Short mmCIF file of C-alpha atoms in Angstrom, two decimals:
data_model
loop_
_atom_site.label_atom_id
_atom_site.label_comp_id
_atom_site.label_asym_id
_atom_site.label_seq_id
_atom_site.Cartn_x
_atom_site.Cartn_y
_atom_site.Cartn_z
CA MET A 80 17.72 0.52 9.65
CA ASN A 81 19.05 1.02 6.10
CA ARG A 82 17.95 -0.43 2.84
CA GLN A 83 20.10 -3.54 2.92
CA GLU A 84 19.16 -4.26 6.50
CA ILE A 85 15.45 -4.05 5.65
CA LEU A 86 15.85 -6.35 2.66
CA SER A 87 17.99 -8.80 4.54
CA ARG A 88 15.48 -9.02 7.35
CA LEU A 89 12.61 -9.66 4.90
CA LYS A 90 14.50 -12.34 3.03
CA GLN A 91 15.40 -14.07 6.27
CA GLN A 92 11.77 -14.03 7.27
CA VAL A 93 10.69 -15.54 3.90
CA ALA A 94 13.39 -18.21 4.26
CA ALA A 95 11.91 -19.10 7.63
CA GLY A 96 8.49 -19.56 6.01
CA LYS A 97 6.89 -16.37 7.17
CA PRO A 98 5.02 -14.03 4.87
CA ILE A 99 6.09 -10.37 4.30
CA ILE A 100 3.17 -8.17 5.41
CA GLY A 101 3.10 -4.53 4.37
CA ALA A 102 0.39 -2.19 5.80
CA GLY A 103 -1.01 1.00 4.41
CA ALA A 104 -1.73 3.60 7.06
CA GLY A 105 -3.95 6.67 6.71
CA THR A 106 -3.72 7.70 10.33
CA GLY A 107 -1.22 7.56 13.20
CA LEU A 108 -3.51 5.10 14.98
CA SER A 109 -3.60 2.80 12.03
CA ALA A 110 0.18 2.85 11.83
CA LYS A 111 0.54 2.22 15.58
CA CYS A 112 -1.81 -0.75 15.48
CA ALA A 113 -0.17 -2.20 12.34
CA GLU A 114 3.19 -2.10 14.09
CA GLU A 115 1.69 -3.74 17.24
CA GLY A 116 0.18 -6.44 15.00
CA GLY A 117 3.55 -7.35 13.50
CA ALA A 118 3.56 -5.57 10.12
CA ASP A 119 6.96 -5.65 8.43
CA LEU A 120 6.55 -2.35 6.53
CA ILE A 121 4.21 0.59 6.87
CA ILE A 122 3.35 2.65 3.83
CA ILE A 123 1.64 6.08 3.84
CA TYR A 124 0.27 7.76 0.77
CA ASN A 125 -2.46 10.28 -0.07
CA SER A 126 -5.29 7.74 -0.61
CA GLY A 127 -4.97 6.67 3.02
CA ARG A 128 -6.23 10.04 4.04
CA PHE A 129 -9.23 9.76 1.71
CA ARG A 130 -9.88 6.15 2.65
CA MET A 131 -9.98 6.88 6.39
CA ALA A 132 -12.25 9.87 5.68
CA GLY A 133 -14.80 7.45 4.24
CA ARG A 134 -13.94 7.91 0.59
CA GLY A 135 -12.77 5.26 -1.85
CA SER A 136 -8.99 4.77 -2.21
CA ILE A 137 -9.31 5.63 -5.84
CA SER A 138 -9.77 9.23 -4.69
CA GLY A 139 -6.00 9.28 -4.45
CA LEU A 140 -5.87 9.36 -8.31
CA MET A 141 -8.10 12.40 -8.51
CA PRO A 142 -7.17 16.14 -8.34
CA TYR A 143 -8.29 16.50 -4.81
CA GLY A 144 -4.95 17.74 -3.49
CA ASP A 145 -1.21 17.72 -3.87
CA ALA A 146 -0.45 13.97 -3.43
CA ASN A 147 3.20 14.46 -2.56
CA GLN A 148 2.50 17.32 -0.13
CA ILE A 149 -0.21 15.29 1.57
CA VAL A 150 2.33 12.52 2.29
CA VAL A 151 4.65 15.04 3.87
CA GLU A 152 1.86 16.28 6.02
CA MET A 153 0.83 12.64 6.96
CA ALA A 154 4.47 12.01 7.99
CA ALA A 155 4.05 14.30 10.99
CA GLU A 156 1.20 12.11 12.25
CA VAL A 157 2.68 8.72 11.54
CA LEU A 158 6.47 8.81 11.88
CA PRO A 159 6.52 9.90 15.57
CA VAL A 160 4.36 6.93 16.68
CA VAL A 161 6.07 4.19 14.72
CA LYS A 162 9.07 2.97 16.75
CA HIS A 163 10.57 -0.14 15.07
CA VAL A 164 9.03 -0.71 11.59
CA PRO A 165 10.33 1.00 8.44
CA VAL A 166 7.87 3.54 7.04
CA LEU A 167 7.70 4.08 3.29
CA ALA A 168 6.34 7.10 1.40
CA GLY A 169 3.95 6.92 -1.52
CA VAL A 170 5.48 9.16 -4.13
CA CYS A 171 3.84 10.49 -7.30
CA GLY A 172 6.74 10.11 -9.65
CA THR A 173 5.00 11.90 -12.51
CA ASP A 174 4.48 15.13 -10.45
CA PRO A 175 5.49 17.93 -12.83
CA PHE A 176 6.05 20.38 -9.94
CA ARG A 177 8.68 18.31 -8.13
CA ILE A 178 12.33 17.75 -8.87
CA ILE A 179 12.07 14.10 -7.89
CA PRO A 180 15.60 13.43 -6.74
CA GLN A 181 15.49 16.45 -4.45
CA PHE A 182 12.04 15.48 -3.16
CA LEU A 183 13.35 11.94 -2.37
CA GLU A 184 16.23 13.48 -0.44
CA GLU A 185 13.69 15.53 1.53
CA LEU A 186 11.67 12.40 2.38
CA LYS A 187 14.83 10.67 3.59
CA LYS A 188 15.61 13.56 5.85
CA ILE A 189 12.11 13.56 7.31
CA GLY A 190 12.59 9.91 8.31
CA PHE A 191 11.12 7.79 5.59
CA LYS A 192 13.13 4.58 4.94
CA GLY A 193 11.77 3.89 1.47
CA VAL A 194 9.28 4.72 -1.24
CA GLN A 195 6.39 3.30 -3.25
CA ASN A 196 4.96 4.62 -6.54
CA PHE A 197 1.59 6.03 -5.63
CA PRO A 198 -0.39 7.79 -7.06
CA THR A 199 0.40 5.67 -10.13
CA VAL A 200 -0.57 5.79 -13.77
CA GLY A 201 -0.59 2.07 -13.66
CA LEU A 202 -4.26 2.13 -12.50
CA TYR A 203 -5.27 3.99 -15.67
CA GLU A 204 -6.27 2.05 -18.80
CA GLY A 205 -7.24 2.57 -22.39
CA ARG A 206 -6.91 5.82 -24.38
CA LEU A 207 -6.34 7.92 -21.22
CA ARG A 208 -3.39 5.82 -20.26
CA ALA A 209 -2.05 5.93 -23.82
CA ASN A 210 -2.30 9.74 -23.82
CA MET A 211 -0.49 9.99 -20.44
CA GLU A 212 2.33 7.82 -21.84
CA GLU A 213 2.54 9.99 -24.97
CA THR A 214 2.68 13.28 -23.03
CA GLY A 215 5.49 12.50 -20.59
CA MET A 216 3.37 11.27 -17.68
CA GLY A 217 3.92 7.55 -18.19
CA PHE A 218 4.97 4.63 -16.07
CA GLU A 219 8.61 5.08 -17.07
CA ARG A 220 8.65 8.18 -14.86
CA GLU A 221 7.75 6.03 -11.98
CA VAL A 222 10.52 3.60 -12.88
CA GLU A 223 12.97 6.49 -12.96
CA MET A 224 11.80 7.54 -9.48
CA ILE A 225 12.60 4.01 -8.21
CA ARG A 226 16.07 4.17 -9.75
CA TYR A 227 16.74 7.55 -8.04
CA ALA A 228 15.53 6.10 -4.74
CA ASN A 229 17.91 3.18 -5.11
CA GLU A 230 20.84 5.67 -5.55
CA LEU A 231 19.82 7.32 -2.32
CA ASP A 232 19.77 3.98 -0.48
CA LEU A 233 16.04 4.16 0.09
CA PHE A 234 14.11 0.85 0.16
CA THR A 235 11.90 0.52 -2.86
CA SER A 236 8.57 -1.29 -3.04
CA PRO A 237 6.87 -0.38 -6.27
CA TYR A 238 3.48 -1.41 -7.58
CA VAL A 239 3.31 -3.14 -11.00
CA PHE A 240 0.20 -4.02 -12.98
CA ASN A 241 1.49 -6.20 -15.81
CA GLU A 242 4.44 -8.31 -16.95
CA ASN A 243 6.21 -5.51 -18.78
CA GLU A 244 6.05 -3.22 -15.73
CA ALA A 245 7.32 -6.02 -13.51
CA ARG A 246 10.30 -6.43 -15.84
CA SER A 247 10.96 -2.65 -15.86
CA MET A 248 10.89 -2.41 -12.06
CA ALA A 249 13.09 -5.38 -11.64
CA GLU A 250 15.58 -3.87 -14.07
CA ALA A 251 15.44 -0.63 -12.03
CA GLY A 252 16.58 -2.62 -9.01
CA ALA A 253 13.37 -2.67 -7.01
CA ASP A 254 13.80 -4.35 -3.64
CA LEU A 255 10.24 -5.58 -3.20
CA ILE A 256 7.79 -5.73 -6.14
CA VAL A 257 4.05 -5.58 -5.38
CA ALA A 258 1.88 -7.31 -7.98
CA HIS A 259 -1.24 -5.07 -7.99
CA VAL A 260 -4.57 -6.50 -9.31
CA GLY A 261 -6.82 -3.57 -8.85
CA THR A 262 -8.74 -1.50 -6.30
CA THR A 263 -9.66 -3.62 -3.25
CA LEU A 264 -13.14 -5.21 -3.09
CA LYS A 265 -15.46 -5.45 -0.13
CA GLY A 266 -16.64 -3.23 2.61
CA PHE A 267 -18.75 -0.07 2.49
CA ILE A 268 -16.63 1.84 -0.06
CA GLY A 269 -14.69 -1.02 -1.81
CA ALA A 270 -14.73 -1.59 -5.54
CA LYS A 271 -17.44 -3.75 -7.03
CA SER A 272 -15.98 -4.55 -10.39
CA THR A 273 -12.73 -6.53 -10.53
CA MET A 274 -11.28 -9.90 -11.47
CA SER A 275 -12.06 -13.18 -9.75
CA LEU A 276 -9.69 -14.66 -7.18
CA ASP A 277 -8.48 -17.27 -9.66
CA GLU A 278 -7.82 -14.61 -12.24
CA ALA A 279 -5.87 -12.67 -9.61
CA VAL A 280 -3.79 -15.82 -8.98
CA GLU A 281 -2.99 -16.07 -12.63
CA SER A 282 -2.11 -12.35 -12.94
CA VAL A 283 0.07 -12.25 -9.83
CA GLN A 284 1.99 -15.33 -11.00
CA LYS A 285 2.61 -13.86 -14.43
CA MET A 286 4.01 -10.67 -12.95
CA SER A 287 6.19 -12.54 -10.51
CA ASP A 288 7.56 -14.77 -13.24
CA ALA A 289 8.34 -11.76 -15.47
CA ALA A 290 10.16 -9.94 -12.62
CA LYS A 291 12.27 -13.03 -11.94
CA GLU A 292 13.16 -13.37 -15.55
CA VAL A 293 15.14 -10.19 -15.03
CA ASN A 294 16.18 -10.80 -11.46
CA PRO A 295 15.88 -14.39 -10.15
CA ASP A 296 16.29 -13.05 -6.63
CA ALA A 297 13.36 -10.61 -6.94
CA VAL A 298 10.96 -10.64 -3.98
CA VAL A 299 7.31 -10.35 -5.03
CA ILE A 300 4.15 -9.89 -2.91
CA CYS A 301 0.51 -9.45 -3.91
CA HIS A 302 -2.03 -6.66 -3.46
CA GLY A 303 -5.56 -5.54 -4.29
CA GLY A 304 -8.70 -6.53 -6.11
CA PRO A 305 -10.32 -9.60 -4.71
CA ILE A 306 -7.35 -10.20 -2.39
CA ALA A 307 -9.03 -8.48 0.55
CA VAL A 308 -9.03 -10.58 3.67
CA PRO A 309 -6.58 -13.17 5.19
CA GLU A 310 -8.45 -16.08 3.63
CA ASP A 311 -7.97 -14.52 0.20
CA VAL A 312 -4.27 -14.04 0.77
CA GLU A 313 -4.01 -17.64 1.94
CA TYR A 314 -5.64 -18.78 -1.27
CA VAL A 315 -3.24 -16.77 -3.44
CA LEU A 316 -0.13 -17.98 -1.58
CA LYS A 317 -1.39 -21.55 -1.80
CA HIS A 318 -2.04 -21.45 -5.55
CA THR A 319 1.05 -19.52 -6.65
CA SER A 320 4.74 -20.18 -6.61
CA GLY A 321 7.26 -17.83 -5.11
CA ILE A 322 4.91 -15.10 -3.78
CA ALA A 323 6.40 -13.89 -0.55
CA GLY A 324 3.52 -12.10 1.09
CA PHE A 325 0.86 -9.41 0.92
CA PHE A 326 0.47 -5.66 1.11
CA GLY A 327 -2.82 -4.36 2.33
CA ALA A 328 -4.17 -0.86 2.66
CA SER A 329 -7.92 -0.99 2.71
CA SER A 330 -7.55 -4.62 3.87
CA MET A 331 -5.39 -3.57 6.87
CA GLU A 332 -7.21 -0.39 8.11
CA ARG A 333 -10.52 0.32 6.39
CA LEU A 334 -12.15 -3.10 6.43
CA PRO A 335 -11.18 -3.84 10.03
CA VAL A 336 -12.35 -0.43 11.20
CA GLU A 337 -15.65 -0.70 9.31
CA ILE A 338 -16.35 -4.04 11.07
CA ALA A 339 -15.14 -3.09 14.51
CA ILE A 340 -16.88 0.26 14.85
CA THR A 341 -20.14 -1.05 13.31
CA GLU A 342 -20.35 -4.08 15.58
CA ASN A 343 -19.28 -2.19 18.61
CA THR A 344 -21.96 0.41 18.05
CA LYS A 345 -24.53 -2.36 17.61
CA ARG A 346 -23.53 -3.75 20.94
CA PHE A 347 -24.08 -0.40 22.65
CA LYS A 348 -27.37 0.10 20.86
CA SER A 349 -28.66 -3.29 21.91
CA LEU A 350 -28.30 -2.53 25.65
CA PRO A 351 -31.67 -2.44 27.36
CA LEU A 352 -33.04 0.39 29.46
CA TYR A 353 -34.28 -0.57 32.93
CA ALA A 354 -37.34 0.67 34.76
CA GLU A 355 -36.77 3.58 37.17
CA LYS A 356 -36.02 2.42 40.69
CA PRO A 357 -36.68 4.40 43.88
CA VAL A 358 -33.65 6.17 45.26
CA ASN A 359 -32.69 5.02 48.67
CA VAL A 360 -32.41 8.02 50.97
CA LYS A 361 -30.34 7.48 54.06
#
């Protein structure tokens, strides 16, 4: 399935009234289950490894390993078990030790069908973010990465965090824009401080409108912050215009696993012991 085929299939689905659902996968099992559940896209990036090791997704922004190399390593676990769904790679476009066009070609040869910009400087704020922009590690590097990916016919699904970034990615030709509203809430290791669901609705709508100023055909989905469970996604889709779906990472693998394993263990732990009975000897 090439880039145009992926995009065409997604647009047909939206036209039929069905949401686009992307799933982040930190393990082969997560990817396999997401495919079985009907995910349209599977995305793997370094924070998935940390997330499924019991650490917060924001670990992916820290110097705990080579983000781009981790994705290559994860490919060996995920790509062989996914049969029909396009798998995208999270690419750190600001990596100073990668020639990004060559790295994208390598990812395509491995079997990835597209890319997303993660780790991303979009999650940084304030003076640190300003310093990153000033020293050649800014968001524009990620926009350039998306442009390169388009030239290689890779499907592109970048994160954006504000209206200007939404416009930039739309101008770069992004196929699917993901309006990101922060680290996901809820669960054992989810964020605690973020915007309200109504604030998320407003932010997502503004980013979508900005992208469509540049490209009226832009496809925009939502992700993160308080948009954590299906009911949250339904609320956002109901209170926005033109949002075509949802991308979940913690929402798709961490939160369900936390609930399932915890509850299953409780069921085993609640089993009674029975008094010893004499053994019948024949």
